[in-house]
Every structure is written in C-alpha cells, then in structure tokens.
Short mmCIF file of C-alpha atoms and ligand atoms in Angstrom, two decimals:
data_model
loop_
_atom_site.label_atom_id
_atom_site.label_comp_id
_atom_site.label_asym_id
_atom_site.label_seq_id
_atom_site.Cartn_x
_atom_site.Cartn_y
_atom_site.Cartn_z
CA VAL A 166 93.30 119.00 123.81
CA THR A 167 89.88 117.89 124.91
CA GLU A 168 90.02 117.92 128.65
CA ARG A 169 86.95 115.80 129.41
CA SER A 170 87.91 112.87 127.29
CA LEU A 171 91.59 113.18 128.27
CA SER A 172 92.68 113.08 124.68
CA ILE A 173 95.00 115.10 122.51
CA SER A 174 95.35 115.39 118.75
CA PRO A 175 98.38 113.66 117.23
CA ALA A 176 99.58 116.99 115.80
CA GLU A 177 99.41 118.70 119.21
CA LEU A 178 101.20 115.82 120.91
CA VAL A 179 103.95 115.88 118.25
CA ALA A 180 104.33 119.67 118.70
CA TRP A 181 104.67 119.42 122.52
CA THR A 182 107.02 116.39 122.30
CA ASN A 183 109.14 118.20 119.79
CA SER A 184 109.32 121.33 121.98
CA ILE A 185 110.32 119.50 125.14
CA LEU A 186 112.99 117.48 123.31
CA ARG A 187 114.34 120.73 121.82
CA GLN A 188 114.30 122.32 125.28
CA ALA A 189 116.33 119.36 126.61
CA GLY A 190 118.98 119.90 123.92
CA ALA A 191 117.90 117.89 120.87
CA SER A 192 118.61 119.40 117.44
CA PRO A 193 115.52 120.18 115.28
CA GLU A 194 116.16 117.08 113.16
CA ALA A 195 116.68 114.76 116.13
CA ALA A 196 113.69 116.13 118.04
CA GLY A 197 111.52 115.84 114.92
CA ALA A 198 112.51 112.20 114.35
CA ALA A 199 111.92 111.20 117.96
CA ALA A 200 108.62 113.09 118.30
CA ALA A 201 107.27 111.48 115.12
CA SER A 202 108.28 107.97 116.21
CA LEU A 203 106.94 108.33 119.76
CA VAL A 204 103.57 109.77 118.78
CA ASP A 205 103.21 107.17 116.03
CA ALA A 206 103.49 104.47 118.72
CA ASP A 207 100.81 106.18 120.83
CA THR A 208 98.63 106.47 117.73
CA ARG A 209 98.90 102.69 117.19
CA GLY A 210 98.12 101.97 120.85
CA VAL A 211 101.69 101.02 121.77
CA GLU A 212 101.77 103.31 124.83
CA SER A 213 104.90 101.67 126.23
CA HIS A 214 106.90 103.10 123.30
CA GLY A 215 105.06 106.36 122.91
CA VAL A 216 105.63 109.64 124.71
CA ALA A 217 106.01 107.72 128.00
CA GLN A 218 109.59 107.08 126.80
CA LEU A 219 110.34 110.76 127.36
CA GLN A 220 110.92 109.88 131.03
CA PHE A 221 114.13 108.18 129.82
CA TYR A 222 115.07 110.35 126.83
CA LEU A 223 114.88 113.76 128.56
CA PRO A 224 117.22 112.95 131.51
CA ARG A 225 119.67 111.37 129.07
CA LEU A 226 119.64 114.49 126.92
CA ARG A 227 120.22 116.58 130.03
CA THR A 228 123.25 114.55 131.19
CA GLY A 229 124.67 114.33 127.66
CA ALA A 230 124.33 110.53 127.59
CA ILE A 231 122.22 111.26 124.49
CA ARG A 232 124.01 113.90 122.41
CA GLY A 233 121.25 116.15 121.16
CA ASP A 234 123.30 117.71 118.38
CA ALA A 235 125.22 114.62 117.18
CA GLN A 236 125.20 113.56 113.54
CA PRO A 237 125.46 109.86 112.61
CA GLU A 238 128.52 109.00 110.55
CA ILE A 239 128.93 106.31 107.86
CA LEU A 240 132.03 104.26 108.74
CA VAL A 241 131.75 101.56 106.03
CA ASP A 242 129.86 102.01 102.77
CA LEU A 243 129.56 99.02 100.41
CA PRO A 244 127.01 98.57 97.59
CA ALA A 245 124.58 96.57 99.73
CA ALA A 246 125.89 97.03 103.28
CA ALA A 247 127.01 99.76 105.61
CA LEU A 248 128.17 100.42 109.16
CA VAL A 249 126.98 103.59 110.87
CA ASP A 250 128.28 105.23 114.04
CA GLY A 251 125.37 106.94 115.77
CA HIS A 252 127.68 109.15 117.85
CA ASN A 253 125.20 108.73 120.74
CA ALA A 254 122.53 110.75 118.97
CA ILE A 255 118.89 110.14 119.83
CA GLY A 256 117.96 106.60 118.68
CA ALA A 257 115.03 107.52 116.43
CA TYR A 258 117.21 109.98 114.51
CA VAL A 259 120.01 107.47 114.02
CA GLY A 260 117.60 104.68 113.15
CA SER A 261 115.57 106.69 110.63
CA ILE A 262 118.73 107.77 108.77
CA ALA A 263 120.13 104.21 108.83
CA MET A 264 116.92 102.59 107.55
CA ASP A 265 116.57 105.16 104.75
CA PHE A 266 120.17 104.45 103.75
CA CYS A 267 119.41 100.73 103.89
CA CYS A 268 116.38 101.11 101.59
CA GLU A 269 118.41 103.07 99.05
CA LYS A 270 120.85 100.12 98.92
CA ALA A 271 117.97 97.64 98.55
CA LEU A 272 116.35 99.65 95.74
CA ARG A 273 119.69 99.55 93.87
CA SER A 274 121.02 96.10 94.82
CA GLY A 275 117.91 94.12 95.81
CA VAL A 276 118.98 93.96 99.40
CA GLY A 277 120.46 96.29 101.98
CA ALA A 278 121.97 95.71 105.44
CA VAL A 279 122.98 98.57 107.74
CA ALA A 280 124.53 97.87 111.15
CA VAL A 281 124.60 100.66 113.73
CA ARG A 282 126.80 101.22 116.79
CA ARG A 283 126.77 103.89 119.50
CA SER A 284 123.04 104.59 119.28
CA ASN A 285 120.36 104.89 121.91
CA HIS A 286 116.93 103.39 122.58
CA PHE A 287 115.19 103.66 119.20
CA GLY A 288 111.55 103.29 120.35
CA ALA A 289 109.21 100.89 118.58
CA ALA A 290 111.07 98.75 116.06
CA SER A 291 108.21 98.88 113.53
CA TRP A 292 108.88 102.60 112.98
CA TYR A 293 111.82 101.43 110.87
CA SER A 294 110.49 98.18 109.35
CA GLU A 295 107.35 99.95 108.15
CA ARG A 296 109.42 102.79 106.72
CA ALA A 297 110.99 100.16 104.45
CA ALA A 298 107.59 98.61 103.62
CA GLU A 299 106.40 102.04 102.46
CA ARG A 300 109.25 102.00 99.95
CA GLY A 301 108.37 98.61 98.49
CA CYS A 302 110.75 96.60 100.65
CA ILE A 303 110.38 93.95 103.28
CA GLY A 304 111.95 95.72 106.25
CA ILE A 305 113.56 94.14 109.27
CA ALA A 306 114.67 96.13 112.31
CA LEU A 307 116.53 94.69 115.30
CA SER A 308 117.99 96.35 118.37
CA ASN A 309 119.56 95.32 121.61
CA SER A 310 118.51 97.14 124.75
CA ASP A 311 119.55 97.53 128.34
CA PRO A 312 119.47 94.27 130.36
CA GLY A 313 115.94 93.54 131.51
CA MET A 314 115.26 89.89 130.78
CA ALA A 315 116.21 86.53 132.26
CA PRO A 316 114.72 83.03 132.61
CA THR A 317 112.99 81.88 135.84
CA GLY A 318 115.59 81.25 138.54
CA ALA A 319 117.94 84.03 137.47
CA LEU A 320 118.92 86.45 140.25
CA GLY A 321 118.80 89.47 137.96
CA PRO A 322 118.50 90.43 134.30
CA ILE A 323 120.94 88.90 131.82
CA LEU A 324 120.01 90.11 128.32
CA GLY A 325 117.96 93.01 126.92
CA THR A 326 114.35 92.60 125.88
CA ASN A 327 115.93 92.95 122.39
CA PRO A 328 113.03 93.79 120.01
CA LEU A 329 112.57 92.67 116.45
CA ALA A 330 110.23 93.90 113.75
CA ILE A 331 109.41 92.63 110.26
CA ALA A 332 107.08 94.55 107.96
CA ALA A 333 106.12 93.79 104.37
CA PRO A 334 104.34 95.84 101.75
CA GLY A 335 100.60 95.21 101.81
CA ALA A 336 98.44 94.84 98.75
CA ALA A 337 95.31 96.75 97.74
CA GLY A 338 92.61 96.52 100.37
CA MET A 339 94.76 94.49 102.77
CA HIS A 340 96.46 95.27 106.05
CA ARG A 341 100.19 95.60 105.82
CA PRO A 342 101.76 92.65 107.65
CA SER A 343 103.86 94.06 110.49
CA LEU A 344 105.28 92.11 113.41
CA ASP A 345 106.87 94.17 116.17
CA MET A 346 107.74 92.59 119.49
CA ALA A 347 110.12 92.37 122.39
CA THR A 348 111.81 88.99 122.76
CA SER A 349 110.51 89.03 126.34
CA VAL A 350 106.88 88.10 126.98
CA ALA A 351 106.12 91.83 127.04
CA ALA A 352 108.14 95.05 126.79
CA GLN A 353 109.51 96.14 130.17
CA THR A 354 108.09 99.66 129.93
CA ARG A 355 104.63 98.05 130.18
CA VAL A 356 105.64 97.03 133.72
CA ILE A 357 106.83 100.56 134.47
CA LEU A 358 103.42 101.89 133.34
CA ALA A 359 101.61 99.23 135.43
CA ALA A 360 103.66 100.24 138.51
CA ARG A 361 102.69 103.86 137.97
CA ALA A 362 99.02 102.92 137.62
CA GLY A 363 99.14 100.66 140.72
CA ARG A 364 98.12 97.66 138.61
CA ARG A 365 99.34 94.05 138.97
CA ILE A 366 100.99 92.56 135.88
CA PRO A 367 99.81 89.30 134.26
CA ALA A 368 101.27 86.07 135.61
CA GLY A 369 104.13 84.83 133.45
CA TRP A 370 105.53 88.24 132.56
CA ALA A 371 108.31 88.61 135.10
CA ILE A 372 110.37 87.31 138.01
CA GLY A 373 111.31 89.20 141.16
CA PRO A 374 114.86 89.68 142.48
CA ASP A 375 114.63 86.22 144.11
CA GLY A 376 114.21 84.61 140.70
CA ALA A 377 110.60 83.55 141.46
CA PRO A 378 107.58 84.52 139.29
CA THR A 379 105.74 87.65 140.44
CA ASP A 380 102.71 89.74 139.45
CA ASP A 381 103.93 92.73 141.48
CA PRO A 382 105.36 95.32 139.06
CA GLU A 383 107.71 96.79 141.72
CA GLN A 384 109.21 93.33 142.33
CA ALA A 385 109.36 92.73 138.59
CA LEU A 386 111.33 95.94 138.05
CA ARG A 387 113.87 94.80 140.66
CA GLY A 388 113.94 91.40 138.91
CA ALA A 389 113.59 90.74 135.18
CA MET A 390 111.12 90.15 132.38
CA LEU A 391 110.69 86.54 131.27
CA PRO A 392 111.60 85.56 127.73
CA LEU A 393 108.74 84.79 125.31
CA ALA A 394 108.14 81.06 124.80
CA GLY A 395 110.75 80.07 127.40
CA HIS A 396 114.13 79.03 126.06
CA LYS A 397 113.19 80.09 122.49
CA GLY A 398 112.69 83.75 123.43
CA PHE A 399 115.93 83.72 125.38
CA ALA A 400 117.78 82.19 122.44
CA LEU A 401 116.18 84.72 120.06
CA ALA A 402 117.25 87.63 122.28
CA PHE A 403 120.79 86.24 122.35
CA MET A 404 120.91 86.08 118.54
CA VAL A 405 119.49 89.63 118.27
CA ASP A 406 122.46 90.68 120.41
CA VAL A 407 124.83 88.85 118.04
CA LEU A 408 123.22 90.66 115.06
CA THR A 409 123.33 94.08 116.75
CA GLY A 410 125.84 94.42 119.60
CA CYS A 411 128.44 91.96 118.25
CA LEU A 412 128.06 92.61 114.50
CA ALA A 413 128.00 96.40 114.79
CA GLY A 414 130.76 96.74 117.41
CA ALA A 415 128.13 98.26 119.73
CA ARG A 416 127.71 97.38 123.37
CA ILE A 417 126.25 93.93 124.04
CA SER A 418 122.98 94.16 125.99
CA PRO A 419 124.45 93.14 129.39
CA GLU A 420 126.75 96.21 129.06
CA ILE A 421 124.09 98.76 127.98
CA GLU A 422 123.47 101.51 130.52
CA ARG A 423 120.13 101.20 132.30
CA ASP A 424 120.13 104.30 134.48
CA PRO A 425 118.72 107.27 132.53
CA ARG A 426 120.24 109.76 135.01
CA THR A 427 123.92 108.98 134.49
CA PRO A 428 126.02 110.59 131.76
CA ARG A 429 127.29 107.18 130.54
CA PRO A 430 125.96 106.68 126.96
CA GLN A 431 123.86 103.60 126.28
CA GLY A 432 125.92 102.46 123.27
CA THR A 433 123.01 100.51 121.75
CA GLY A 434 123.38 98.52 118.51
CA HIS A 435 120.83 98.08 115.72
CA LEU A 436 120.60 96.16 112.49
CA PHE A 437 118.37 97.22 109.59
CA LEU A 438 117.65 94.99 106.62
CA ALA A 439 115.63 95.72 103.49
CA ILE A 440 114.71 93.37 100.64
CA HIS A 441 113.28 95.04 97.56
CA LEU A 442 110.20 93.07 96.52
CA ASP A 443 110.07 93.94 92.82
CA SER A 444 113.71 92.87 92.42
CA LEU A 445 112.80 89.33 93.46
CA CYS A 446 109.16 88.65 92.66
CA GLU A 447 106.29 89.57 90.40
CA PRO A 448 104.20 92.16 92.28
CA HIS A 449 100.85 90.52 91.32
CA GLU A 450 102.06 87.07 92.40
CA TYR A 451 103.21 88.48 95.72
CA ALA A 452 99.89 90.27 96.23
CA ALA A 453 97.91 87.14 95.38
CA ALA A 454 99.95 84.97 97.76
CA LEU A 455 99.61 87.57 100.54
CA GLN A 456 95.88 87.67 99.94
CA ARG A 457 95.62 83.85 100.23
CA LEU A 458 97.78 83.88 103.36
CA THR A 459 95.68 86.60 104.97
CA ASP A 460 92.42 84.85 103.98
CA ALA A 461 93.73 81.57 105.48
CA VAL A 462 94.03 83.33 108.82
CA HIS A 463 90.86 85.41 108.69
CA ASP A 464 88.66 82.58 107.40
CA ALA A 465 90.02 79.77 109.56
CA PRO A 466 87.27 77.88 111.43
CA ARG A 467 87.18 78.79 115.11
CA THR A 468 85.32 77.93 118.26
CA ALA A 469 82.35 80.07 119.36
CA GLU A 470 84.47 81.57 122.17
CA ALA A 471 87.51 82.46 120.02
CA ASP A 472 88.04 86.05 118.86
CA PRO A 473 88.54 86.59 115.14
CA PHE A 474 92.09 85.72 114.05
CA LEU A 475 94.22 88.65 112.96
CA ILE A 476 97.45 89.04 111.03
CA PRO A 477 100.45 90.79 112.62
CA GLY A 478 100.03 94.56 112.61
CA GLU A 479 96.25 94.37 112.29
CA PRO A 480 95.52 95.20 115.94
CA GLU A 481 97.69 98.33 115.77
CA ALA A 482 96.25 99.39 112.37
CA ARG A 483 92.73 99.14 113.83
CA VAL A 484 93.66 101.28 116.83
CA ALA A 485 95.39 103.83 114.56
CA ALA A 486 92.23 104.15 112.44
CA GLU A 487 90.33 105.14 115.59
CA ARG A 488 93.04 107.53 116.84
CA PHE A 489 93.43 109.49 113.67
CA THR A 490 92.25 112.73 115.24
CA ALA A 491 92.54 112.08 119.00
CA ILE A 492 94.89 109.98 121.11
CA PRO A 493 93.37 109.03 124.47
CA LEU A 494 95.76 109.43 127.42
CA THR A 495 95.51 107.56 130.69
CA PRO A 496 95.53 109.73 133.87
CA GLU A 497 98.96 108.18 134.70
CA THR A 498 100.38 109.24 131.35
CA VAL A 499 98.93 112.75 131.75
CA SER A 500 100.50 113.09 135.22
CA LEU A 501 103.83 111.77 133.87
CA LEU A 502 103.79 114.30 131.00
CA GLN A 503 102.86 117.10 133.39
CA GLU A 504 105.77 116.15 135.69
CA LEU A 505 108.16 116.09 132.74
CA GLY A 506 106.74 119.39 131.51
CA ASP A 507 107.45 120.96 134.90
CA GLU A 508 110.92 119.43 135.16
CA PHE A 509 112.04 120.36 131.65
CA GLY A 510 110.27 123.69 131.36
CA VAL A 511 107.64 123.07 128.65
CA ALA A 512 104.23 122.81 130.32
CA PHE A 513 102.09 119.95 129.01
CA PRO A 514 99.03 121.60 127.37
CA LEU A 515 96.43 119.94 129.60
CA GLU A 516 95.72 122.25 132.47
CA GLU A 517 93.28 120.18 134.43
CA VAL A 518 92.99 116.44 134.51
CA ARG A 519 89.52 114.96 134.54
CA ALA A 520 88.80 111.25 134.88
CA PRO A 521 87.19 109.91 131.68
N1 NAD B 1311 113.65 99.84 121.70
C1 NAD B 1311 113.71 98.87 122.59
O1 NAD B 1311 114.71 98.70 123.25
C2 NAD B 1311 112.51 97.97 122.80
C3 NAD B 1311 112.63 96.85 123.65
C4 NAD B 1311 111.54 96.02 123.80
C5 NAD B 1311 110.35 96.29 123.14
N2 NAD B 1311 110.28 97.38 122.36
C6 NAD B 1311 108.99 97.71 121.67
O2 NAD B 1311 107.90 97.47 122.53
C7 NAD B 1311 106.73 97.36 121.75
C8 NAD B 1311 105.79 96.37 122.39
O3 NAD B 1311 106.36 95.07 122.34
P1 NAD B 1311 105.59 93.83 122.99
O4 NAD B 1311 106.40 92.60 122.78
O5 NAD B 1311 105.20 94.20 124.38
O6 NAD B 1311 104.27 93.79 122.06
P2 NAD B 1311 103.06 92.75 122.08
O7 NAD B 1311 103.27 91.65 123.05
O8 NAD B 1311 101.83 93.59 122.20
O9 NAD B 1311 103.14 92.11 120.62
C9 NAD B 1311 102.85 92.93 119.55
C10 NAD B 1311 102.91 92.16 118.23
O10 NAD B 1311 101.97 91.08 118.23
C11 NAD B 1311 101.02 91.29 117.16
N3 NAD B 1311 99.70 90.84 117.62
C12 NAD B 1311 99.06 91.24 118.73
N4 NAD B 1311 97.88 90.58 118.83
C13 NAD B 1311 97.81 89.75 117.76
C14 NAD B 1311 96.85 88.81 117.30
N5 NAD B 1311 95.73 88.59 117.98
N6 NAD B 1311 97.10 88.15 116.17
C15 NAD B 1311 98.23 88.38 115.46
N7 NAD B 1311 99.19 89.23 115.85
C16 NAD B 1311 98.97 89.93 116.98
C17 NAD B 1311 101.02 92.78 116.93
O11 NAD B 1311 100.54 93.13 115.64
C18 NAD B 1311 102.50 93.10 117.10
O12 NAD B 1311 103.23 92.79 115.93
C19 NAD B 1311 107.21 97.07 120.34
O13 NAD B 1311 106.97 98.23 119.55
C20 NAD B 1311 108.73 96.87 120.47
O14 NAD B 1311 109.49 97.29 119.35
C21 NAD B 1311 111.31 98.22 122.15
#
C-alpha cells in the first residue's frame, strides 16, 4: 500500500479481499474466485464491479443468503449443453465453474451452452466471456440481476440491469474485442458510488420514485436506472431475463432479492455460451478479418474534436496496462473498505487516508 497515492497493489488487494470473504464464511475456493474477479474489475477501471461489491457480498454471506461453503451441482449434462444449480454459492465461484464447463463442451463439440440457476451476483460479466476467449472461444455471458431498471414514467424498477458480455480471441498485436455492459444506461452500483462521493449523476441515467428524470443519486436509488437506447435496452434486458431466469429455472429479475441484509437468497440466473473458433473458421482468416475490422474503426476519418475511436474492451485494456502494479482507490472506496474491514474483522491495510 502506498499511502500518499492512495493505491494498493493488485496482489495485496486480492489477499485482503480473500481474507475478508473467508472471515465472512466463504470457502477457500469461493473466496479465491470472488477476490480474483473483483480485483480484476478494479484493475480494468470498472470500480462499480470491483471490491466495492463487498458491501453486498459480505452481509449476504453473514445472513447465509450466499452459502459460503456450497458446491455447484450439474443437473443436466448433454454433449453441448448443461444446467447447473449454484446452490446459492457466491456468484463468481458458480460462474467460473460453469464457464469452464461450457468451454470444455465447446472445445469438444464446437459450441457449449450452460444455464445456471440459484446463483448470486456474479460481478462483471466479462470475467466469464474473457475466460472463454483465453481458451480460443468466443464467449458470451449473461445474467439477470435484482430489479433496478425501468423506462421513464415507471413508479419503480421493473427489470434488472441484466448485463451481457461478449469477448472474442484477439490476434497478434491487437486488443481482444470485449463488450461488457449493463442493459441500463449505466450499472446501478455507479449511482451507489456517486451517492457515497456526494456527486450528481449524468442526466439520462435514472428516474426518481416519481418516474421523472433525476441527476440526484439518492432519488435515483429510490427510483430506477433508465434502459440504454430507450425501448431497445428495455427489450434487451427482457430477453436476457428469458435467457437466464426463464431458461435456467432461476428467479426472474423482478423476483430477485435486492436487500443484502436479509437471509433470502437472490436466486440469480446466468447463461454462458462458448463457440470454439478453430472448429468453425481458419485462424488466419479470422485474424485478418479482425485486423481489418479493427483498422476500420481506428482509421475512420473523424472531426478535429472527436476522440480516437476504440473497439470494445480497449478502454479497459488501456487502464489495466497502467494498473499492473498499483490500483488507485478513491477516498470513498478506501472509507468503504475500512468500514467493511471493521464490521467483518479484517482491517483494511491502509492505516491513514491521505487525499491524492
Ligand atoms: N452482475 C450484475 O448483476 C451486473 C449488472 C449490471 C452491470 N454489471 C457490470 O457492470 C459493469 C459496467 O457496466 P456499464 O454498462 O456501466 O459499462 P459502460 O457503460 O462503461 O460500458 C462498458 C462497455 O463499453 C465499451 N466502451 C466504453 N467506451 C468505449 C468506446 N469509446 N468505444 C468502444 N467501446 C467502448 C467498453 O469496452 C465496455 O465493453 C460491467 O462489467 C457489467 O458486467 C453487472
């Protein structure tokens, strides 16, 4: 930990996250999976799905809503498809096992599909899609989530912010294409972090409990996030629920537990898909097409004011390259981690907070 810059090494943050999850009742495997996924998100600059998520995971472990020692179970096992019961284990543990299982099917059969019921919040969806991309597959990860999104005019949330991620193997010298997004304009935890920092949120992100647009994060948290691209984001979130909650026999997002301090399990559903590239296409043809596609974006003519155009995943890869040895933490995140450290009995290893 370097106190003055308010930063911490990824290894140190993983170690503390692992310890506090263990202290709250997670098994070594479950704590390891969750710590790796959360710190990876912080490393890529996705603070909303980094260690800030511990404020939800730790109380759920304490009440037993997340079962720290549960083992996922395979209910249906076909050559290219499977159904997994997460038994309410920590989401990153269930998801990592399910995506690995899905990739094994894809490497054998060309394609794999694994549906998951009775899981929990699984963090950033790209943790799973990129896992598949590392194994030579196009990976797709979908999840439903607790209800936090509705169109303007709604008097409360209707659907989850149901994320989706698609990652594909990169080619030499190129960024790996990786899309990872909520189906709302922005992930709801970004509003929770803005509320903690006393910041307004951008116009167009959320509505208050009266159904009217708001830039006040407190109002937004009593209201709902807006879907991305209006009706299309809402429709997309609905279909993510069909592919996760309905297909897997999990809870649908309107039924997923929001309150992290009740013992009622979330019952989240996921769907993981993997398509093995070499089974379908010539690797050099794929690489050449991906290169042309990437060049078409990077080299596109633009106005003097426009920022360079990027491909999906490029912003996060650039941040990760800078955070290889040190992850900067905002003062709000530090105070959150210190509070959690006090509450759950594993002090956060940053004794004194200094403004950067
Ligand atoms: N587990 C859950 O229940 C849950 C729910 C909602 C969101 N999430 C997670 O929240 C995280 C944040 O989601 P979000 O929607 O707020 O993210 P976001 O709005 O920042 O969008 C991120 C995506 O846009 C791409 N992108 C950003 N700038 C770009 C540019 N200039 N050109 C091309 N692509 C660009 C990124 O590479 C990334 O794929 C994600 O990791 C998501 O999985 C999880």
